[in-house]
Amino acid sequence: MPAGSILVADDDAAIRTVLNQALSRAGYEVRSTGNAATLWRWVSQGEGDLVITDVVMPDENAFDLLPRIKKLRPNLPVLVMSAQNTFLTAIRASERGAYEYLPKPFDLNELVSVVNRALSAPAPSSSRVVRSTMLIDLHVSEINAAIALFSGVAEKIREQAIAQSTPPAPTPDPSIPDNAEIVPVEPK
């Protein structure tokens, strides 16, 4: 039977209750809180073998808390979950040092499986590897939107480069009316 202490932080009491029940049934000791301040206090006191936290908390964003957790306890696995399941949220979680990103709603069996894997894995080395599993649940349309965004930015940069390398068009002489005829002048 699994053993370990899990710290859960989510401002939604229903999510905390469901996670507490599922993880307790799986054999884990679970402590839950609705705010980042309590989670930080527990982590800084050395409590917990794993953290599960929502991104949006009433007192602090998990993306701001995560670097402090990783600095104090670099080998503590942190699972980040969010209802804002976008490509950029997953990337940001990875960049901040999350072990895994779980988009809400998530499958409880998958969550328990990720927790089991995180607690049985050897401590990570100092080099970080972006976990490909963080991107599995992303929608193809979100990936396409990100590609379109980056393509649009690249197109704007290309247009600016062309504009800067092309000499400006001559400006018309304001003393000549727009409807004036051009009459060739013969040299004397």
N, CA, C and O atoms as a DFTB+ gen file, in Angstrom:
752 C
 N C O
     1  1       0.844      -1.180       0.000
     2  2       0.000       0.000       0.000
     3  2       0.890       1.245       0.000
     4  3       1.887       1.296       0.720
     5  1       0.525       2.262      -0.819
     6  2       1.339       3.478      -0.878
     7  2       1.437       4.168       0.476
     8  3       0.551       4.056       1.323
     9  1       2.502       4.858       0.646
    10  2       2.672       5.648       1.866
    11  2       3.233       6.994       1.473
    12  3       4.051       7.097       0.560
    13  1       2.793       8.013       2.159
    14  2       3.295       9.345       1.883
    15  2       2.289      10.379       2.325
    16  3       1.102      10.098       2.494
    17  1       2.787      11.565       2.506
    18  2       1.958      12.673       2.947
    19  2       1.787      13.645       1.788
    20  3       2.765      14.071       1.174
    21  1       0.542      13.989       1.497
    22  2       0.239      14.865       0.369
    23  2      -0.427      16.130       0.879
    24  3      -1.367      16.078       1.672
    25  1       0.075      17.271       0.411
    26  2      -0.502      18.569       0.744
    27  2      -1.331      19.037      -0.442
    28  3      -0.835      19.124      -1.564
    29  1      -2.605      19.338      -0.181
    30  2      -3.521      19.770      -1.236
    31  2      -3.932      21.212      -0.964
    32  3      -4.326      21.556       0.150
    33  1      -3.835      22.055      -2.000
    34  2      -4.265      23.448      -1.887
    35  2      -5.186      23.771      -3.053
    36  3      -4.775      23.753      -4.214
    37  1      -6.442      24.068      -2.723
    38  2      -7.424      24.473      -3.728
    39  2      -8.482      25.290      -3.016
    40  3      -8.937      24.912      -1.937
    41  1      -8.879      26.408      -3.610
    42  2      -9.881      27.247      -2.962
    43  2     -11.287      26.672      -3.068
    44  3     -12.206      27.180      -2.425
    45  1     -11.473      25.630      -3.860
    46  2     -12.769      24.973      -4.014
    47  2     -12.866      23.818      -3.017
    48  3     -12.145      22.828      -3.136
    49  1     -13.768      23.949      -2.024
    50  2     -13.912      22.932      -0.977
    51  2     -14.307      21.574      -1.557
    52  3     -13.883      20.542      -1.037
    53  1     -15.104      21.555      -2.618
    54  2     -15.523      20.291      -3.221
    55  2     -14.318      19.542      -3.817
    56  3     -14.209      18.324      -3.676
    57  1     -13.426      20.272      -4.475
    58  2     -12.210      19.653      -5.034
    59  2     -11.353      19.092      -3.905
    60  3     -10.847      17.974      -4.002
    61  1     -11.191      19.864      -2.842
    62  2     -10.397      19.380      -1.699
    63  2     -10.994      18.097      -1.127
    64  3     -10.260      17.157      -0.821
    65  1     -12.300      18.050      -0.982
    66  2     -12.967      16.865      -0.425
    67  2     -12.766      15.654      -1.323
    68  3     -12.428      14.572      -0.842
    69  1     -12.971      15.827      -2.617
    70  2     -12.814      14.707      -3.568
    71  2     -11.377      14.206      -3.564
    72  3     -11.145      12.997      -3.527
    73  1     -10.408      15.119      -3.601
    74  2      -8.997      14.707      -3.590
    75  2      -8.641      14.016      -2.278
    76  3      -7.935      13.008      -2.274
    77  1      -9.128      14.554      -1.176
    78  2      -8.862      13.960       0.133
    79  2      -9.375      12.522       0.177
    80  3      -8.663      11.623       0.622
    81  1     -10.600      12.305      -0.281
    82  2     -11.177      10.962      -0.255
    83  2     -10.424      10.005      -1.175
    84  3     -10.081       8.892      -0.775
    85  1     -10.169      10.439      -2.404
    86  2      -9.500       9.561      -3.374
    87  2      -8.086       9.191      -2.926
    88  3      -7.683       8.032      -3.024
    89  1      -7.335      10.176      -2.435
    90  2      -5.954       9.920      -2.033
    91  2      -5.882       9.141      -0.718
    92  3      -4.975       8.330      -0.529
    93  1      -6.822       9.379       0.182
    94  2      -6.879       8.612       1.436
    95  2      -7.191       7.148       1.145
    96  3      -6.593       6.251       1.740
    97  1      -8.136       6.906       0.224
    98  2      -8.453       5.515      -0.175
    99  2      -7.240       4.836      -0.797
   100  3      -7.080       3.621      -0.682
   101  1      -6.386       5.615      -1.455
   102  2      -5.179       5.054      -2.079
   103  2      -4.067       4.842      -1.057
   104  3      -2.998       4.339      -1.404
   105  1      -4.309       5.224       0.209
   106  2      -3.335       4.959       1.264
   107  2      -2.464       6.128       1.660
   108  3      -1.500       5.953       2.405
   109  1      -2.779       7.313       1.179
   110  2      -1.965       8.481       1.497
   111  2      -2.571       9.269       2.654
   112  3      -3.784       9.271       2.865
   113  1      -1.693       9.936       3.394
   114  2      -2.119      10.899       4.412
   115  2      -2.279      12.234       3.688
   116  3      -1.375      12.665       2.973
   117  1      -3.429      12.889       3.873
   118  2      -3.725      14.105       3.123
   119  2      -4.034      15.258       4.069
   120  3      -4.800      15.111       5.022
   121  1      -3.426      16.400       3.791
   122  2      -3.755      17.655       4.483
   123  2      -4.216      18.636       3.412
   124  3      -3.580      18.769       2.366
   125  1      -5.315      19.314       3.677
   126  2      -5.898      20.213       2.684
   127  2      -6.036      21.620       3.230
   128  3      -6.252      21.831       4.424
   129  1      -5.906      22.580       2.319
   130  2      -6.095      23.988       2.663
   131  2      -6.719      24.714       1.483
   132  3      -6.630      24.272       0.338
   133  1      -7.348      25.830       1.787
   134  2      -7.965      26.643       0.749
   135  2      -7.146      27.858       0.368
   136  3      -7.630      28.716      -0.370
   137  1      -5.899      27.954       0.858
   138  2      -5.095      29.129       0.517
   139  2      -3.609      28.783       0.412
   140  3      -3.140      27.776       0.941
   141  1      -2.899      29.647      -0.284
   142  2      -1.471      29.441      -0.531
   143  2      -0.628      29.700       0.713
   144  3       0.429      29.088       0.871
   145  1      -1.067      30.588       1.594
   146  2      -0.282      30.914       2.795
   147  2      -0.109      29.686       3.691
   148  3       0.988      29.423       4.184
   149  1      -1.184      28.945       3.896
   150  2      -1.095      27.739       4.727
   151  2      -0.224      26.685       4.037
   152  3       0.591      26.023       4.680
   153  1      -0.405      26.537       2.724
   154  2       0.431      25.585       1.980
   155  2       1.903      25.949       2.148
   156  3       2.724      25.072       2.414
   157  1       2.250      27.223       1.997
   158  2       3.641      27.660       2.128
   159  2       4.169      27.372       3.531
   160  3       5.313      26.946       3.691
   161  1       3.338      27.603       4.543
   162  2       3.769      27.342       5.922
   163  2       4.100      25.849       6.084
   164  3       5.138      25.499       6.646
   165  1       3.217      24.979       5.590
   166  2       3.474      23.532       5.698
   167  2       4.746      23.136       4.961
   168  3       5.569      22.390       5.492
   169  1       4.908      23.637       3.731
   170  2       6.091      23.289       2.931
   171  2       7.354      23.794       3.625
   172  3       8.344      23.067       3.705
   173  1       7.332      25.022       4.124
   174  2       8.524      25.592       4.759
   175  2       8.860      24.898       6.077
   176  3      10.002      24.964       6.533
   177  1       7.883      24.236       6.693
   178  2       8.137      23.466       7.909
   179  2       8.577      22.036       7.586
   180  3       8.776      21.228       8.493
   181  1       8.729      21.725       6.304
   182  2       9.212      20.413       5.891
   183  2       8.132      19.354       5.788
   184  3       8.440      18.169       5.658
   185  1       6.883      19.757       5.844
   186  2       5.793      18.791       5.770
   187  2       5.509      18.404       4.327
   188  3       5.787      19.163       3.398
   189  1       4.950      17.208       4.155
   190  2       4.503      16.756       2.849
   191  2       5.595      16.131       2.014
   192  3       6.743      16.576       2.000
   193  1       5.190      15.069       1.309
   194  2       6.085      14.405       0.360
   195  2       5.750      14.803      -1.067
   196  3       6.516      14.536      -1.993
   197  1       4.586      15.451      -1.241
   198  2       4.117      15.860      -2.555
   199  2       3.084      16.960      -2.353
   200  3       2.353      16.962      -1.362
   201  1       3.029      17.895      -3.298
   202  2       2.059      18.993      -3.245
   203  2       1.170      18.907      -4.476
   204  3       1.641      18.673      -5.589
   205  1      -0.130      19.100      -4.253
   206  2      -1.083      19.270      -5.350
   207  2      -1.724      20.630      -5.124
   208  3      -2.340      20.870      -4.086
   209  1      -1.576      21.528      -6.110
   210  2      -2.112      22.876      -5.935
   211  2      -2.829      23.376      -7.174
   212  3      -2.442      23.084      -8.305
   213  1      -3.882      24.137      -6.927
   214  2      -4.584      24.830      -7.994
   215  2      -3.742      26.052      -8.364
   216  3      -2.958      26.537      -7.549
   217  1      -3.901      26.543      -9.577
   218  2      -3.161      27.734      -9.986
   219  2      -3.732      28.976      -9.312
   220  3      -2.993      29.753      -8.709
   221  1      -5.024      29.160      -9.411
   222  2      -5.655      30.371      -8.893
   223  2      -6.110      30.136      -7.457
   224  3      -6.988      29.317      -7.188
   225  1      -5.492      30.874      -6.552
   226  2      -5.827      30.803      -5.133
   227  2      -6.210      32.216      -4.684
   228  3      -5.814      33.194      -5.317
   229  1      -6.976      32.328      -3.599
   230  2      -7.428      33.666      -3.201
   231  2      -6.314      34.608      -2.759
   232  3      -6.442      35.823      -2.906
   233  1      -5.227      34.066      -2.221
   234  2      -4.181      34.935      -1.695
   235  2      -2.905      34.968      -2.521
   236  3      -2.095      35.880      -2.360
   237  1      -2.710      33.997      -3.396
   238  2      -1.489      33.982      -4.212
   239  2      -1.663      33.006      -5.364
   240  3      -2.338      31.984      -5.239
   241  1      -1.054      33.335      -6.462
   242  2      -1.068      32.480      -7.640
   243  2      -0.021      31.379      -7.455
   244  3       1.088      31.648      -6.992
   245  1      -0.365      30.160      -7.810
   246  2       0.576      29.042      -7.653
   247  2       1.857      29.251      -8.459
   248  3       2.921      28.769      -8.071
   249  1       1.758      29.968      -9.580
   250  2       2.956      30.213     -10.382
   251  2       3.937      31.138      -9.676
   252  3       5.131      31.123      -9.974
   253  1       3.442      31.941      -8.743
   254  2       4.334      32.780      -7.942
   255  2       4.901      31.996      -6.757
   256  3       6.029      32.236      -6.327
   257  1       4.116      31.067      -6.241
   258  2       4.536      30.254      -5.096
   259  2       5.511      29.143      -5.501
   260  3       6.428      28.813      -4.748
   261  1       5.315      28.581      -6.666
   262  2       6.111      27.425      -7.116
   263  2       7.624      27.655      -7.100
   264  3       8.346      26.775      -6.631
   265  1       8.141      28.781      -7.584
   266  2       9.593      28.984      -7.523
   267  2      10.137      28.998      -6.086
   268  3      11.241      28.515      -5.837
   269  1       9.367      29.548      -5.150
   270  2       9.800      29.548      -3.748
   271  2       9.832      28.127      -3.199
   272  3      10.759      27.756      -2.480
   273  1       8.823      27.336      -3.537
   274  2       8.799      25.939      -3.089
   275  2      10.011      25.200      -3.651
   276  3      10.704      24.492      -2.919
   277  1      10.269      25.363      -4.953
   278  2      11.373      24.640      -5.592
   279  2      12.732      25.110      -5.060
   280  3      13.682      24.329      -5.013
   281  1      12.826      26.368      -4.663
   282  2      14.090      26.867      -4.111
   283  2      14.337      26.260      -2.724
   284  3      15.455      25.854      -2.405
   285  1      13.287      26.205      -1.915
   286  2      13.415      25.663      -0.560
   287  2      13.521      24.145      -0.554
   288  3      14.324      23.578       0.187
   289  1      12.713      23.485      -1.379
   290  2      12.674      22.022      -1.411
   291  2      12.671      21.553      -2.868
   292  3      11.622      21.182      -3.396
   293  1      13.832      21.567      -3.516
   294  2      13.901      21.290      -4.957
   295  2      13.409      19.903      -5.368
   296  3      12.983      19.719      -6.509
   297  1      13.460      18.925      -4.464
   298  2      13.041      17.575      -4.830
   299  2      11.592      17.265      -4.469
   300  3      11.144      16.130      -4.630
   301  1      10.860      18.259      -3.986
   302  2       9.452      18.064      -3.640
   303  2       8.621      18.125      -4.914
   304  3       8.563      19.171      -5.561
   305  1       7.967      17.007      -5.290
   306  2       7.135      17.046      -6.505
   307  2       5.893      17.913      -6.271
   308  3       5.230      17.816      -5.238
   309  1       5.603      18.754      -7.250
   310  2       4.433      19.624      -7.178
   311  2       3.579      19.373      -8.420
   312  3       4.039      19.536      -9.550
   313  1       2.330      18.972      -8.188
   314  2       1.372      18.799      -9.277
   315  2       0.518      20.056      -9.328
   316  3      -0.061      20.459      -8.319
   317  1       0.440      20.668     -10.487
   318  2      -0.341      21.887     -10.663
   319  2      -1.591      21.527     -11.455
   320  3      -1.518      20.870     -12.494
   321  1      -2.741      21.968     -10.946
   322  2      -3.996      21.726     -11.660
   323  2      -4.687      23.058     -11.904
   324  3      -4.530      24.012     -11.141
   325  1      -5.457      23.100     -12.985
   326  2      -6.135      24.351     -13.311
   327  2      -7.320      24.095     -14.219
   328  3      -7.295      23.203     -15.067
   329  1      -8.366      24.900     -14.026
   330  2      -9.503      24.888     -14.949
   331  2      -9.167      25.705     -16.191
   332  3      -9.874      25.621     -17.195
   333  1      -8.103      26.491     -16.135
   334  2      -7.641      27.276     -17.279
   335  2      -6.705      26.411     -18.110
   336  3      -5.527      26.732     -18.272
   337  1      -7.243      25.301     -18.641
   338  2      -6.380      24.333     -19.303
   339  2      -6.051      24.769     -20.728
   340  3      -6.697      24.381     -21.702
   341  1      -5.015      25.592     -20.795
   342  2      -4.521      26.083     -22.075
   343  2      -3.077      25.635     -22.273
   344  3      -2.406      25.198     -21.337
   345  1      -2.634      25.751     -23.474
   346  2      -1.260      25.426     -23.830
   347  2      -0.282      26.245     -22.986
   348  3       0.707      25.719     -22.475
   349  1      -0.572      27.531     -22.851
   350  2       0.340      28.411     -22.116
   351  2       0.359      28.094     -20.624
   352  3       1.398      28.241     -19.981
   353  1      -0.770      27.661     -20.060
   354  2      -0.801      27.281     -18.644
   355  2       0.098      26.068     -18.409
   356  3       0.851      26.028     -17.436
   357  1       0.020      25.090     -19.295
   358  2       0.862      23.898     -19.167
   359  2       2.342      24.244     -19.297
   360  3       3.171      23.741     -18.539
   361  1       2.668      25.095     -20.252
   362  2       4.059      25.506     -20.442
   363  2       4.557      26.262     -19.213
   364  3       5.668      26.028     -18.736
   365  1       3.730      27.166     -18.710
   366  2       4.131      27.955     -17.536
   367  2       4.364      27.048     -16.328
   368  3       5.314      27.254     -15.572
   369  1       3.503      26.044     -16.144
   370  2       3.685      25.110     -15.034
   371  2       5.028      24.400     -15.159
   372  3       5.753      24.248     -14.176
   373  1       5.348      23.971     -16.363
   374  2       6.620      23.289     -16.596
   375  2       7.806      24.219     -16.339
   376  3       8.783      23.834     -15.696
   377  1       7.706      25.439     -16.846
   378  2       8.799      26.405     -16.663
   379  2       9.043      26.717     -15.192
   380  3      10.178      26.977     -14.792
   381  1       7.992      26.695     -14.389
   382  2       8.130      27.016     -12.968
   383  2       8.562      25.818     -12.133
   384  3       8.790      25.955     -10.931
   385  1       8.677      24.638     -12.756
   386  2       9.210      23.484     -12.037
   387  2       8.187      22.455     -11.594
   388  3       8.502      21.600     -10.765
   389  1       6.969      22.511     -12.121
   390  2       5.954      21.524     -11.747
   391  2       6.358      20.133     -12.223
   392  3       6.924      19.974     -13.305
   393  1       6.062      19.139     -11.408
   394  2       6.303      17.749     -11.815
   395  2       5.322      17.362     -12.913
   396  3       5.668      16.645     -13.852
   397  1       4.093      17.851     -12.778
   398  2       3.025      17.496     -13.728
   399  2       1.978      18.599     -13.723
   400  3       1.777      19.287     -12.723
   401  1       1.319      18.749     -14.860
   402  2       0.185      19.667     -14.981
   403  2      -1.058      18.831     -15.267
   404  3      -1.060      17.999     -16.175
   405  1      -2.113      19.056     -14.489
   406  2      -3.369      18.331     -14.686
   407  2      -4.484      19.326     -14.971
   408  3      -4.831      20.126     -14.102
   409  1      -5.048      19.292     -16.170
   410  2      -6.164      20.182     -16.460
   411  2      -7.433      19.683     -15.784
   412  3      -7.690      18.480     -15.739
   413  1      -8.226      20.618     -15.257
   414  2      -9.518      20.261     -14.676
   415  2     -10.559      20.268     -15.789
   416  3     -10.477      21.103     -16.689
   417  1     -11.522      19.378     -15.755
   418  2     -11.655      18.267     -14.811
   419  2     -10.676      17.156     -15.172
   420  3     -10.340      16.975     -16.342
   421  1     -10.225      16.422     -14.178
   422  2      -9.277      15.344     -14.410
   423  2      -9.871      14.042     -13.890
   424  3     -10.797      14.036     -13.078
   425  1      -9.317      12.949     -14.376
   426  2      -9.736      11.626     -13.954
   427  2      -9.027      11.285     -12.646
   428  3      -7.803      11.390     -12.565
   429  1      -9.778      10.880     -11.622
   430  2      -9.168      10.587     -10.316
   431  2      -8.179       9.427     -10.393
   432  3      -7.158       9.439      -9.706
   433  1      -8.473       8.429     -11.220
   434  2      -7.533       7.311     -11.363
   435  2      -6.212       7.798     -11.961
   436  3      -5.136       7.358     -11.554
   437  1      -6.306       8.706     -12.925
   438  2      -5.087       9.274     -13.522
   439  2      -4.313      10.064     -12.474
   440  3      -3.089       9.961     -12.397
   441  1      -5.023      10.855     -11.665
   442  2      -4.374      11.642     -10.620
   443  2      -3.632      10.730      -9.644
   444  3      -2.475      10.990      -9.316
   445  1      -4.283       9.666      -9.179
   446  2      -3.645       8.738      -8.237
   447  2      -2.435       8.082      -8.898
   448  3      -1.410       7.868      -8.250
   449  1      -2.553       7.766     -10.179
   450  2      -1.433       7.174     -10.914
   451  2      -0.243       8.144     -10.986
   452  3       0.905       7.736     -10.806
   453  1      -0.517       9.405     -11.244
   454  2       0.545      10.414     -11.305
   455  2       1.189      10.577      -9.933
   456  3       2.411      10.686      -9.827
   457  1       0.368      10.595      -8.881
   458  2       0.897      10.710      -7.513
   459  2       1.793       9.511      -7.205
   460  3       2.893       9.680      -6.678
   461  1       1.330       8.303      -7.529
   462  2       2.139       7.099      -7.298
   463  2       3.479       7.193      -8.018
   464  3       4.526       6.888      -7.446
   465  1       3.436       7.618      -9.278
   466  2       4.657       7.733     -10.085
   467  2       5.597       8.779      -9.494
   468  3       6.804       8.556      -9.404
   469  1       5.043       9.915      -9.094
   470  2       5.879      11.005      -8.553
   471  2       6.565      10.587      -7.256
   472  3       7.725      10.926      -7.023
   473  1       5.845       9.850      -6.415
   474  2       6.425       9.461      -5.125
   475  2       7.351       8.253      -5.228
   476  3       8.160       8.016      -4.331
   477  1       7.242       7.501      -6.294
   478  2       8.137       6.354      -6.447
   479  2       9.343       6.671      -7.324
   480  3      10.283       5.880      -7.398
   481  1       9.320       7.817      -7.983
   482  2      10.422       8.202      -8.871
   483  2      11.627       8.653      -8.050
   484  3      11.466       9.240      -6.980
   485  1      12.827       8.382      -8.546
   486  2      14.012       8.909      -7.861
   487  2      14.010      10.428      -7.951
   488  3      13.375      11.008      -8.831
   489  1      14.721      11.056      -7.042
   490  2      14.805      12.525      -7.029
   491  2      15.341      13.004      -8.367
   492  3      16.305      12.443      -8.887
   493  1      14.726      14.035      -8.927
   494  2      15.170      14.529     -10.235
   495  2      16.555      15.162     -10.155
   496  3      16.975      15.664      -9.113
   497  1      17.248      15.120     -11.290
   498  2      18.554      15.777     -11.349
   499  2      18.334      17.273     -11.479
   500  3      17.202      17.738     -11.605
   501  1      19.414      18.010     -11.448
   502  2      19.285      19.467     -11.506
   503  2      18.833      19.942     -12.886
   504  3      18.275      21.032     -13.015
   505  1      19.072      19.129     -13.919
   506  2      18.605      19.545     -15.243
   507  2      17.134      19.180     -15.375
   508  3      16.719      18.062     -15.068
   509  1      16.353      20.156     -15.843
   510  2      14.924      19.934     -15.965
   511  2      14.588      19.460     -17.363
   512  3      15.163      19.920     -18.349
   513  1      13.657      18.542     -17.432
   514  2      13.169      18.034     -18.698
   515  2      11.685      18.349     -18.771
   516  3      10.942      18.058     -17.833
   517  1      11.251      18.931     -19.860
   518  2       9.833      19.208     -20.018
   519  2       9.126      17.872     -20.190
   520  3       9.465      17.086     -21.075
   521  1       8.161      17.632     -19.354
   522  2       7.432      16.371     -19.383
   523  2       6.426      16.392     -20.528
   524  3       5.552      17.257     -20.593
   525  1       6.566      15.431     -21.420
   526  2       5.664      15.394     -22.566
   527  2       4.237      15.086     -22.145
   528  3       3.293      15.460     -22.841
   529  1       4.066      14.409     -21.016
   530  2       2.708      14.085     -20.582
   531  2       1.925      15.325     -20.202
   532  3       0.695      15.284     -20.173
   533  1       2.599      16.423     -19.911
   534  2       1.891      17.655     -19.560
   535  2       1.111      18.181     -20.745
   536  3       0.131      18.904     -20.563
   537  1       1.519      17.837     -21.952
   538  2       0.900      18.388     -23.142
   539  2      -0.146      17.464     -23.759
   540  3      -0.830      17.857     -24.705
   541  1      -0.281      16.260     -23.247
   542  2      -1.166      15.283     -23.864
   543  2      -2.611      15.753     -23.894
   544  3      -3.292      15.572     -24.904
   545  1      -3.091      16.348     -22.821
   546  2      -4.488      16.726     -22.723
   547  2      -4.831      18.051     -23.386
   548  3      -5.973      18.505     -23.315
   549  1      -3.871      18.662     -24.017
   550  2      -4.143      19.955     -24.644
   551  2      -4.952      19.761     -25.924
   552  3      -4.775      18.780     -26.646
   553  1      -5.824      20.696     -26.181
   554  2      -6.664      20.631     -27.364
   555  2      -5.862      21.045     -28.589
   556  3      -5.038      21.957     -28.536
   557  1      -6.126      20.349     -29.698
   558  2      -5.432      20.652     -30.946
   559  2      -5.688      22.100     -31.347
   560  3      -4.800      22.767     -31.878
   561  1      -6.899      22.584     -31.094
   562  2      -7.204      23.971     -31.475
   563  2      -6.343      24.961     -30.705
   564  3      -5.975      26.003     -31.247
   565  1      -6.015      24.658     -29.451
   566  2      -5.160      25.549     -28.672
   567  2      -3.748      25.550     -29.234
   568  3      -3.101      26.595     -29.298
   569  1      -3.276      24.395     -29.637
   570  2      -1.941      24.305     -30.235
   571  2      -1.928      25.078     -31.556
   572  3      -0.989      25.820     -31.845
   573  1      -2.993      24.891     -32.357
   574  2      -3.071      25.623     -33.621
   575  2      -3.139      27.123     -33.385
   576  3      -2.548      27.903     -34.132
   577  1      -3.862      27.526     -32.342
   578  2      -3.946      28.960     -32.021
   579  2      -2.570      29.501     -31.646
   580  3      -2.206      30.605     -32.049
   581  1      -1.809      28.730     -30.880
   582  2      -0.463      29.171     -30.495
   583  2       0.437      29.267     -31.728
   584  3       1.214      30.212     -31.858
   585  1       0.332      28.295     -32.626
   586  2       1.131      28.325     -33.856
   587  2       0.750      29.536     -34.694
   588  3       1.615      30.226     -35.234
   589  1      -0.568      29.793     -34.799
   590  2      -1.030      30.952     -35.568
   591  2      -0.525      32.245     -34.944
   592  3      -0.131      33.169     -35.656
   593  1      -0.537      32.312     -33.615
   594  2      -0.044      33.499     -32.924
   595  2       1.426      33.729     -33.262
   596  3       1.816      34.836     -33.635
   597  1       2.248      32.671     -33.131
   598  2       3.672      32.806     -33.414
   599  2       3.912      33.083     -34.895
   600  3       4.828      33.829     -35.242
   601  1       3.095      32.485     -35.776
   602  2       3.224      32.752     -37.204
   603  2       2.900      34.199     -37.512
   604  3       3.574      34.836     -38.321
   605  1       1.856      34.723     -36.860
   606  2       1.483      36.123     -37.053
   607  2       2.581      37.061     -36.603
   608  3       2.859      38.062     -37.264
   609  1       3.204      36.745     -35.486
   610  2       4.315      37.558     -34.989
   611  2       5.477      37.499     -35.975
   612  3       6.089      38.525     -36.272
   613  1       5.781      36.319     -36.481
   614  2       6.871      36.171     -37.446
   615  2       6.571      36.953     -38.721
   616  3       7.470      37.575     -39.289
   617  1       5.321      36.930     -39.179
   618  2       4.943      37.666     -40.382
   619  2       5.115      39.173     -40.172
   620  3       5.596      39.870     -41.065
   621  1       4.731      39.669     -39.017
   622  2       4.890      41.108     -38.715
   623  2       6.368      41.497     -38.711
   624  3       6.738      42.551     -39.228
   625  1       7.200      40.654     -38.132
   626  2       8.646      40.928     -38.102
   627  2       9.196      40.961     -39.520
   628  3      10.001      41.830     -39.853
   629  1       8.765      40.011     -40.364
   630  2       9.212      39.964     -41.754
   631  2       8.786      41.229     -42.493
   632  3       9.582      41.818     -43.225
   633  1       7.523      41.653     -42.302
   634  2       7.027      42.862     -42.958
   635  2       7.824      44.092     -42.520
   636  3       8.137      44.956     -43.339
   637  1       8.151      44.170     -41.227
   638  2       8.930      45.302     -40.725
   639  2      10.329      45.308     -41.331
   640  3      10.859      46.368     -41.665
   641  1      10.919      44.147     -41.471
   642  2      12.267      44.057     -42.052
   643  2      12.251      44.500     -43.509
   644  3      13.155      45.207     -43.957
   645  1      11.235      44.089     -44.244
   646  2      11.122      44.496     -45.655
   647  2      10.922      46.003     -45.737
   648  3      11.542      46.676     -46.560
   649  1      10.055      46.524     -44.883
   650  2       9.790      47.969     -44.898
   651  2      11.049      48.765     -44.579
   652  3      11.277      49.828     -45.157
   653  1      11.860      48.259     -43.671
   654  2      13.072      48.977     -43.295
   655  2      14.149      48.880     -44.365
   656  3      14.993      49.772     -44.459
   657  1      14.147      47.833     -45.168
   658  2      15.184      47.677     -46.185
   659  2      14.786      48.295     -47.521
   660  3      15.631      48.434     -48.406
   661  1      13.518      48.667     -47.688
   662  2      13.048      49.281     -48.931
   663  2      13.146      50.797     -48.798
   664  3      12.672      51.365     -47.814
   665  1      13.767      51.464     -49.795
   666  2      13.859      52.921     -49.704
   667  2      12.450      53.531     -49.767
   668  3      11.568      52.997     -50.439
   669  1      12.255      54.624     -49.082
   670  2      10.924      55.249     -49.087
   671  2      10.581      55.791     -50.470
   672  3      11.454      56.219     -51.226
   673  1       9.309      55.761     -50.772
   674  2       8.847      56.313     -52.056
   675  2       9.045      57.818     -52.039
   676  3       8.923      58.448     -50.988
   677  1       9.359      58.414     -53.221
   678  2       9.546      59.870     -53.240
   679  2       8.237      60.568     -52.880
   680  3       7.152      60.133     -53.264
   681  1       8.369      61.653     -52.140
   682  2       7.178      62.411     -51.753
   683  2       6.861      63.412     -52.854
   684  3       7.767      64.023     -53.420
   685  1       5.589      63.580     -53.158
   686  2       5.230      64.529     -54.234
   687  2       5.519      65.975     -53.828
   688  3       5.467      66.334     -52.652
   689  1       5.822      66.785     -54.833
   690  2       6.089      68.208     -54.608
   691  2       4.754      68.895     -54.343
   692  3       3.879      68.877     -55.209
   693  1       4.574      69.498     -53.176
   694  2       3.284      70.109     -52.853
   695  2       2.945      71.309     -53.741
   696  3       1.786      71.720     -53.786
   697  1       3.939      71.888     -54.458
   698  2       3.657      73.051     -55.314
   699  2       3.053      72.641     -56.653
   700  3       2.577      73.497     -57.399
   701  1       3.063      71.365     -56.967
   702  2       2.501      70.880     -58.232
   703  2       1.127      70.296     -57.938
   704  3       1.011      69.393     -57.110
   705  1       0.092      70.786     -58.593
   706  2      -1.252      70.244     -58.349
   707  2      -1.347      68.795     -58.808
   708  3      -0.629      68.366     -59.711
   709  1      -2.258      68.039     -58.160
   710  2      -2.415      66.620     -58.474
   711  2      -2.863      66.385     -59.917
   712  3      -2.514      65.359     -60.500
   713  1      -3.627      67.309     -60.507
   714  2      -4.154      67.102     -61.867
   715  2      -3.290      67.768     -62.940
   716  3      -3.742      67.914     -64.075
   717  1      -2.069      68.172     -62.614
   718  2      -1.195      68.859     -63.580
   719  2      -0.709      67.875     -64.636
   720  3      -0.445      66.706     -64.358
   721  1      -0.597      68.402     -65.883
   722  2      -0.061      67.577     -66.963
   723  2       1.451      67.684     -66.974
   724  3       2.034      68.717     -66.645
   725  1       2.062      66.576     -67.364
   726  2       3.520      66.582     -67.466
   727  2       3.873      66.908     -68.899
   728  3       3.508      66.174     -69.817
   729  1       4.583      68.004     -69.095
   730  2       4.990      68.447     -70.417
   731  2       6.496      68.331     -70.477
   732  3       7.201      68.932     -69.665
   733  1       7.002      67.555     -71.442
   734  2       8.452      67.426     -71.543
   735  2       9.102      68.760     -71.958
   736  3       8.575      69.490     -72.798
   737  1      10.203      69.039     -71.375
   738  2      10.950      70.245     -71.684
   739  2      12.161      69.837     -72.487
   740  3      12.894      68.917     -72.122
   741  1      12.359      70.551     -73.607
   742  2      13.514      70.220     -74.446
   743  2      14.703      71.046     -73.990
   744  3      14.565      72.223     -73.658
   745  1      15.878      70.419     -73.977
   746  2      17.072      71.154     -73.568
   747  2      17.433      72.237     -74.590
   748  3      17.197      72.054     -75.784
   749  1      17.985      73.329     -74.152
   750  2      18.355      74.436     -75.021
   751  2      19.759      74.338     -75.496
   752  3      20.220      75.203     -76.241
